[in-house]
Coordinates of C-alpha atoms in Angstrom, one line a residue:
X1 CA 97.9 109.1 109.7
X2 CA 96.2 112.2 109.4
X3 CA 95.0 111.6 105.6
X4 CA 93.9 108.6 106.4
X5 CA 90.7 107.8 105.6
X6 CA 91.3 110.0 102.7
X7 CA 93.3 107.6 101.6
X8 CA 91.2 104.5 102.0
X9 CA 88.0 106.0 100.4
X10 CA 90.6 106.7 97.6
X11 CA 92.1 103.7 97.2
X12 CA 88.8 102.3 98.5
X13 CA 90.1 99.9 100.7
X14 CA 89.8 99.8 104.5
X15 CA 91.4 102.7 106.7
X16 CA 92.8 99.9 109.2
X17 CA 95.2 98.0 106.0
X18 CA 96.0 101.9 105.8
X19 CA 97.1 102.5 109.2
X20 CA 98.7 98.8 108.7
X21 CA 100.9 99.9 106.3
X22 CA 101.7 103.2 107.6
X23 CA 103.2 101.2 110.9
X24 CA 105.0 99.0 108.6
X25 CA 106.8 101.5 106.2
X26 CA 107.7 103.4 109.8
X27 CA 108.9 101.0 111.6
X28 CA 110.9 99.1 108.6
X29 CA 112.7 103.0 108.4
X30 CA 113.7 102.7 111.4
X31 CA 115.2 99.2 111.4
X32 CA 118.0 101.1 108.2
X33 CA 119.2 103.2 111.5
X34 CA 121.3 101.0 113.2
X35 CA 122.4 98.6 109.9
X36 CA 123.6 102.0 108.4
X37 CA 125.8 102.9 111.6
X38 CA 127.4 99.2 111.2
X39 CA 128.6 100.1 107.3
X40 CA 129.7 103.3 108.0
X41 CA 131.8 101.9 110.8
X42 CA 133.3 99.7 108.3
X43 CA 131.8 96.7 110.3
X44 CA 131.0 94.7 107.5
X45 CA 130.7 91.0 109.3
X46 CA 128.5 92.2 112.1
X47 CA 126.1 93.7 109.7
X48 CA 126.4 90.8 107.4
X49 CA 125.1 88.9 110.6
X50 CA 122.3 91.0 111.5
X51 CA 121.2 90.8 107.6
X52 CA 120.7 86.8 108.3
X53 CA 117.9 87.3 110.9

């Protein structure tokens, strides 16, 4: 966020699509928390369920 507009005179695109995108890659990180606790529990149905959604 900080090198944002840096990044969008660069790329020369819009800062808001960069902040977009920043939220997007963040918050999809996240969402490989809880999916990686399932596997390494050896829970592989539950996680094969979540997968479907």
């Amino acid at each position: 966020m900080l090198f944002r507009n840096s990044l969008a005179e660069w790329s020369d695109i819009d800062s808001q699509y960069v902040i977009y995108t920043i939220w997007i890659l963040a918050l999809d990180a996240l969402v490989i928390v809880p999916f990686s606790k399932l596997r390494a529990h050896q829970r592989p149905m539950v996680y094969a369920i979540n997968q479907d959604r």
